Short mmCIF file of C-alpha atoms in Angstrom, two decimals:
data_model
loop_
_atom_site.label_atom_id
_atom_site.label_comp_id
_atom_site.label_asym_id
_atom_site.label_seq_id
_atom_site.Cartn_x
_atom_site.Cartn_y
_atom_site.Cartn_z
CA MET A 1077 86.79 -100.38 -42.79
CA ILE A 1078 85.18 -103.99 -44.88
CA GLU A 1079 82.53 -105.10 -43.48
CA LEU A 1080 82.90 -108.88 -41.88
CA ILE A 1081 80.24 -111.91 -42.58
CA PRO A 1082 81.42 -115.33 -41.32
CA ALA A 1083 79.38 -117.58 -43.47
CA ILE A 1084 77.38 -121.04 -42.69
CA ASP A 1085 76.93 -123.61 -45.48
CA ILE A 1086 74.27 -125.98 -44.22
CA ILE A 1087 73.44 -129.37 -45.66
CA ASP A 1088 71.41 -132.29 -43.28
CA GLY A 1089 71.23 -129.35 -40.99
CA LYS A 1090 75.09 -129.72 -40.04
CA CYS A 1091 77.60 -126.28 -41.00
CA VAL A 1092 79.93 -127.80 -43.99
CA ARG A 1093 82.19 -126.51 -45.87
CA LEU A 1094 82.73 -127.50 -50.44
CA THR A 1095 85.47 -126.52 -52.33
CA LYS A 1096 85.03 -125.28 -55.33
CA GLY A 1097 81.28 -126.32 -55.04
CA ASP A 1098 82.02 -129.89 -55.47
CA TYR A 1099 79.00 -131.57 -53.36
CA GLN A 1100 81.61 -134.57 -53.39
CA GLN A 1101 84.20 -132.14 -50.99
CA LYS A 1102 82.10 -131.86 -48.09
CA ALA A 1103 83.96 -131.01 -44.90
CA VAL A 1104 81.08 -131.24 -42.08
CA TYR A 1105 82.79 -129.35 -38.40
CA SER A 1106 79.66 -128.79 -37.19
CA ASP A 1107 76.09 -130.65 -35.97
CA SER A 1108 74.50 -126.93 -34.87
CA PRO A 1109 74.66 -124.81 -36.83
CA ALA A 1110 72.75 -122.30 -34.13
CA ASP A 1111 75.97 -123.24 -32.19
CA ILE A 1112 78.13 -121.91 -34.14
CA ALA A 1113 76.21 -118.40 -34.76
CA LYS A 1114 75.89 -118.07 -31.12
CA LYS A 1115 79.65 -117.90 -30.79
CA MET A 1116 79.88 -115.94 -33.58
CA GLU A 1117 77.49 -113.31 -31.30
CA THR A 1118 79.45 -114.05 -28.30
CA ILE A 1119 82.45 -112.12 -30.45
CA GLY A 1120 80.74 -109.31 -31.29
CA TYR A 1121 79.63 -110.26 -35.27
CA LYS A 1122 76.74 -108.80 -36.34
CA ARG A 1123 75.92 -110.72 -38.98
CA LEU A 1124 75.86 -113.69 -40.75
CA HIS A 1125 75.39 -115.02 -43.95
CA VAL A 1126 73.73 -118.86 -44.51
CA VAL A 1127 73.39 -121.33 -47.70
CA ASP A 1128 70.95 -123.86 -47.68
CA LEU A 1129 73.29 -126.37 -50.23
CA ASP A 1130 70.54 -129.13 -50.04
CA GLY A 1131 68.24 -125.80 -51.01
CA ALA A 1132 70.46 -124.96 -53.61
CA LYS A 1133 71.06 -128.54 -55.39
CA SER A 1134 67.20 -128.79 -54.77
CA LYS A 1135 65.52 -125.62 -56.33
CA HIS A 1136 63.80 -125.01 -53.35
CA ILE A 1137 64.17 -124.79 -49.39
CA VAL A 1138 65.21 -127.12 -47.20
CA ASN A 1139 66.92 -126.67 -44.51
CA THR A 1140 64.04 -124.99 -43.44
CA ALA A 1141 64.40 -125.94 -38.99
CA ALA A 1142 67.93 -124.43 -39.04
CA LEU A 1143 67.78 -121.15 -40.24
CA GLN A 1144 64.65 -120.98 -37.87
CA SER A 1145 67.58 -122.30 -35.05
CA ILE A 1146 69.83 -119.66 -35.65
CA THR A 1147 67.39 -116.83 -35.71
CA THR A 1148 65.39 -117.83 -32.42
CA SER A 1149 68.87 -118.19 -30.62
CA THR A 1150 70.54 -114.98 -31.82
CA LEU A 1151 70.10 -111.94 -32.80
CA LEU A 1152 72.42 -112.14 -35.88
CA THR A 1153 71.05 -110.62 -39.25
CA VAL A 1154 71.06 -113.49 -41.34
CA ASP A 1155 70.99 -113.27 -45.08
CA PHE A 1156 69.66 -116.56 -46.36
CA GLY A 1157 70.14 -117.72 -49.36
CA GLY A 1158 70.34 -121.24 -51.49
CA GLY A 1159 66.72 -122.39 -53.18
CA ILE A 1160 64.76 -119.17 -53.28
CA LYS A 1161 63.53 -120.31 -56.86
CA THR A 1162 59.79 -119.20 -55.85
CA ASP A 1163 57.05 -116.94 -54.12
CA CYS A 1164 57.22 -119.78 -51.24
CA ASP A 1165 60.41 -119.99 -51.00
CA ILE A 1166 61.07 -116.21 -50.66
CA GLU A 1167 58.26 -116.13 -48.03
CA THR A 1168 59.91 -118.85 -46.08
CA ALA A 1169 62.60 -117.71 -46.27
CA PHE A 1170 61.14 -114.23 -44.38
CA ARG A 1171 59.27 -116.22 -42.42
CA ASN A 1172 61.89 -118.07 -40.37
CA GLY A 1173 63.69 -115.40 -39.27
CA ALA A 1174 66.33 -114.58 -42.90
CA SER A 1175 67.02 -110.49 -42.69
CA MET A 1176 67.79 -109.80 -46.52
CA VAL A 1177 68.00 -112.87 -48.93
CA THR A 1178 70.43 -113.77 -51.47
CA VAL A 1179 69.63 -114.37 -54.91
CA GLY A 1180 71.64 -115.67 -57.78
CA SER A 1181 69.66 -118.65 -59.58
CA VAL A 1182 66.13 -116.78 -60.39
CA ALA A 1183 68.30 -113.59 -61.29
CA VAL A 1184 69.11 -114.64 -64.45
CA THR A 1185 66.33 -118.19 -65.07
CA SER A 1186 63.47 -115.12 -64.28
CA PRO A 1187 64.18 -111.50 -64.01
CA GLU A 1188 60.75 -110.65 -63.73
CA LEU A 1189 60.32 -112.92 -61.03
CA LEU A 1190 62.81 -111.36 -59.19
CA ASP A 1191 61.95 -107.39 -60.69
CA THR A 1192 58.40 -108.42 -57.69
CA TRP A 1193 60.18 -109.37 -54.90
CA ILE A 1194 62.52 -105.83 -55.34
CA GLU A 1195 59.35 -104.04 -55.21
CA ARG A 1196 57.71 -105.95 -53.00
CA TYR A 1197 60.19 -106.40 -50.41
CA GLY A 1198 62.95 -103.44 -51.82
CA ALA A 1199 66.04 -104.06 -52.41
CA GLU A 1200 68.10 -103.65 -49.41
CA ARG A 1201 66.40 -106.97 -48.27
CA ILE A 1202 68.29 -108.88 -51.22
CA VAL A 1203 71.62 -109.25 -51.79
CA LEU A 1204 71.94 -110.31 -55.39
CA GLY A 1205 73.90 -114.02 -55.85
CA ALA A 1206 77.03 -112.77 -58.59
CA ASP A 1207 78.50 -116.35 -58.60
CA VAL A 1208 81.57 -115.94 -61.37
CA ARG A 1209 82.81 -118.69 -63.49
CA ASP A 1210 85.41 -118.11 -66.37
CA GLY A 1211 83.96 -114.44 -66.49
CA ARG A 1212 79.99 -115.54 -66.62
CA ILE A 1213 77.53 -116.54 -64.30
CA ALA A 1214 76.75 -119.55 -62.64
CA ILE A 1215 73.51 -121.31 -60.65
CA ASN A 1216 71.90 -124.11 -59.65
CA GLY A 1217 74.12 -124.72 -56.67
CA TRP A 1218 77.27 -124.14 -59.81
CA LYS A 1219 76.15 -127.56 -61.37
CA GLU A 1220 75.11 -126.07 -64.22
CA ASP A 1221 77.02 -122.35 -66.59
CA SER A 1222 74.55 -119.66 -68.22
CA GLU A 1223 76.24 -117.71 -70.82
CA LEU A 1224 75.33 -114.36 -69.01
CA GLU A 1225 78.68 -111.76 -68.97
CA LEU A 1226 79.21 -110.84 -64.82
CA HIS A 1227 79.23 -107.32 -65.89
CA HIS A 1228 76.25 -107.03 -67.52
CA PHE A 1229 74.46 -108.96 -65.62
CA LEU A 1230 75.33 -106.34 -62.67
CA GLU A 1231 74.54 -103.15 -65.07
CA ARG A 1232 71.11 -104.67 -65.19
CA TYR A 1233 69.79 -105.18 -61.71
CA VAL A 1234 72.16 -102.01 -60.39
CA LYS A 1235 69.37 -100.11 -62.58
CA ARG A 1236 66.34 -101.60 -60.73
CA GLY A 1237 67.95 -100.56 -57.81
CA ILE A 1238 69.90 -103.60 -56.35
CA ARG A 1239 73.03 -102.17 -54.08
CA ASN A 1240 74.18 -105.46 -52.81
CA VAL A 1241 76.52 -108.08 -54.07
CA LEU A 1242 77.73 -111.05 -53.25
CA CYS A 1243 80.33 -111.87 -55.99
CA THR A 1244 81.91 -115.21 -55.59
CA ASP A 1245 84.95 -116.69 -57.12
CA ILE A 1246 83.80 -120.30 -57.44
CA SER A 1247 87.59 -121.62 -58.53
CA ARG A 1248 88.50 -119.80 -55.52
CA ASP A 1249 85.90 -120.85 -52.74
CA GLY A 1250 87.32 -123.96 -50.30
CA THR A 1251 90.39 -123.49 -51.72
CA LEU A 1252 91.83 -121.53 -48.59
CA THR A 1253 94.08 -120.20 -51.91
CA GLY A 1254 93.72 -115.94 -51.39
CA PRO A 1255 90.38 -114.12 -52.58
CA ALA A 1256 90.09 -112.74 -56.40
CA ILE A 1257 91.21 -109.24 -55.58
CA PRO A 1258 91.35 -108.30 -59.45
CA LEU A 1259 88.28 -108.88 -60.26
CA TYR A 1260 86.46 -106.73 -57.20
CA LYS A 1261 88.67 -104.20 -58.04
CA ASP A 1262 86.91 -104.66 -61.28
CA ILE A 1263 83.53 -104.48 -60.50
CA MET A 1264 83.96 -101.25 -58.06
CA ALA A 1265 85.51 -99.35 -60.62
CA ALA A 1266 82.41 -100.01 -63.01
CA PHE A 1267 79.77 -99.82 -60.10
CA PRO A 1268 81.62 -97.32 -57.83
CA ASP A 1269 77.78 -97.59 -55.73
CA LEU A 1270 77.44 -101.08 -54.86
CA HIS A 1271 78.37 -102.72 -51.50
CA LEU A 1272 79.69 -105.36 -53.17
CA ILE A 1273 80.46 -108.49 -50.93
CA ALA A 1274 84.04 -110.85 -51.65
CA SER A 1275 83.58 -114.39 -51.24
CA GLY A 1276 85.69 -117.79 -51.93
CA GLY A 1277 89.69 -118.12 -51.54
CA VAL A 1278 89.80 -115.69 -47.93
CA SER A 1279 92.23 -118.06 -45.73
CA CYS A 1280 94.02 -115.58 -43.14
CA MET A 1281 93.60 -112.53 -41.64
CA GLU A 1282 96.28 -110.91 -44.29
CA ASP A 1283 94.09 -111.44 -47.35
CA ILE A 1284 91.06 -109.70 -45.44
CA GLU A 1285 93.26 -106.97 -44.54
CA LYS A 1286 94.38 -106.83 -48.36
CA LEU A 1287 90.81 -106.37 -48.86
CA ASP A 1288 90.76 -103.79 -47.33
CA GLU A 1289 93.33 -101.94 -48.52
CA ALA A 1290 91.79 -102.59 -52.03
CA GLY A 1291 88.42 -100.93 -51.38
CA ILE A 1292 86.08 -103.78 -50.70
CA PRO A 1293 83.23 -103.05 -48.61
CA ALA A 1294 82.66 -106.49 -47.09
CA VAL A 1295 83.99 -110.04 -47.07
CA VAL A 1296 82.50 -113.62 -46.46
CA PHE A 1297 84.86 -116.36 -44.47
CA GLY A 1298 83.78 -119.28 -43.71
CA LYS A 1299 87.22 -122.27 -44.07
CA ALA A 1300 89.73 -119.94 -42.85
CA ILE A 1301 87.70 -120.08 -39.59
CA TYR A 1302 86.71 -124.30 -39.42
CA GLU A 1303 90.21 -124.84 -39.96
CA GLY A 1304 91.56 -122.61 -37.74
CA ARG A 1305 93.33 -120.27 -39.96
CA ILE A 1306 91.55 -117.06 -38.54
CA ASP A 1307 91.29 -116.24 -35.00
CA MET A 1308 87.68 -114.57 -34.90
CA LYS A 1309 88.44 -113.05 -31.80
CA LYS A 1310 91.95 -111.38 -32.80
CA LEU A 1311 89.44 -110.78 -36.51
CA TRP A 1312 87.24 -108.72 -34.76
CA ASP A 1313 89.48 -107.31 -32.33
CA TRP A 1314 91.64 -106.19 -35.37
CA GLN A 1315 88.51 -104.25 -36.85
CA ASN A 1316 87.21 -103.01 -34.28
CA GLY A 1317 90.55 -102.20 -32.59
#
């Protein structure tokens, strides 16, 4: 059964969602990310994906207080990303309660640094962020495109023990147009041992059911929750019924 991972994206300490990573297309859903997290935990969810969008844009962690508020008020396993560029950043994330961190840009710009983090903290605490636009990896809050092709990028880190990969199809993120199932199936065919987390485009329970049928291990979803397209309780009951 597919793992369900709700997402909370944070700007200025508030729960928001962007469309295709565009900071000009921002919708604010709550002033308290911690309250949203507590509601998810009450339903039964165990894991949460939290993104510091200010951090991704400014290239260092910004919303530390929001992270700490979530981790001190819930028992959720929190995977935190956005702005983790230095030893100080990753230490800050873990010190403030993150169980795992998602790292994307550093994996492109400073692979040797990520190698040291894998060795120091363990591959199981690192989620490799593979943000894809036109088959290549985008970085720094999706504002820049690299020359790295997706499969070459993944291959390097799989060889270093990485198993958790969060793959976002940027063209679908926040659009509610459905997930890029062919992309995820292609990744799983090439790297069958990955714990691949699909991200981007999920609009309804049927989308998640299709990912499950396709054998995708996990899914992150956010906007469909906040727009009322997914009933979190019904989804949890579906998974655990």
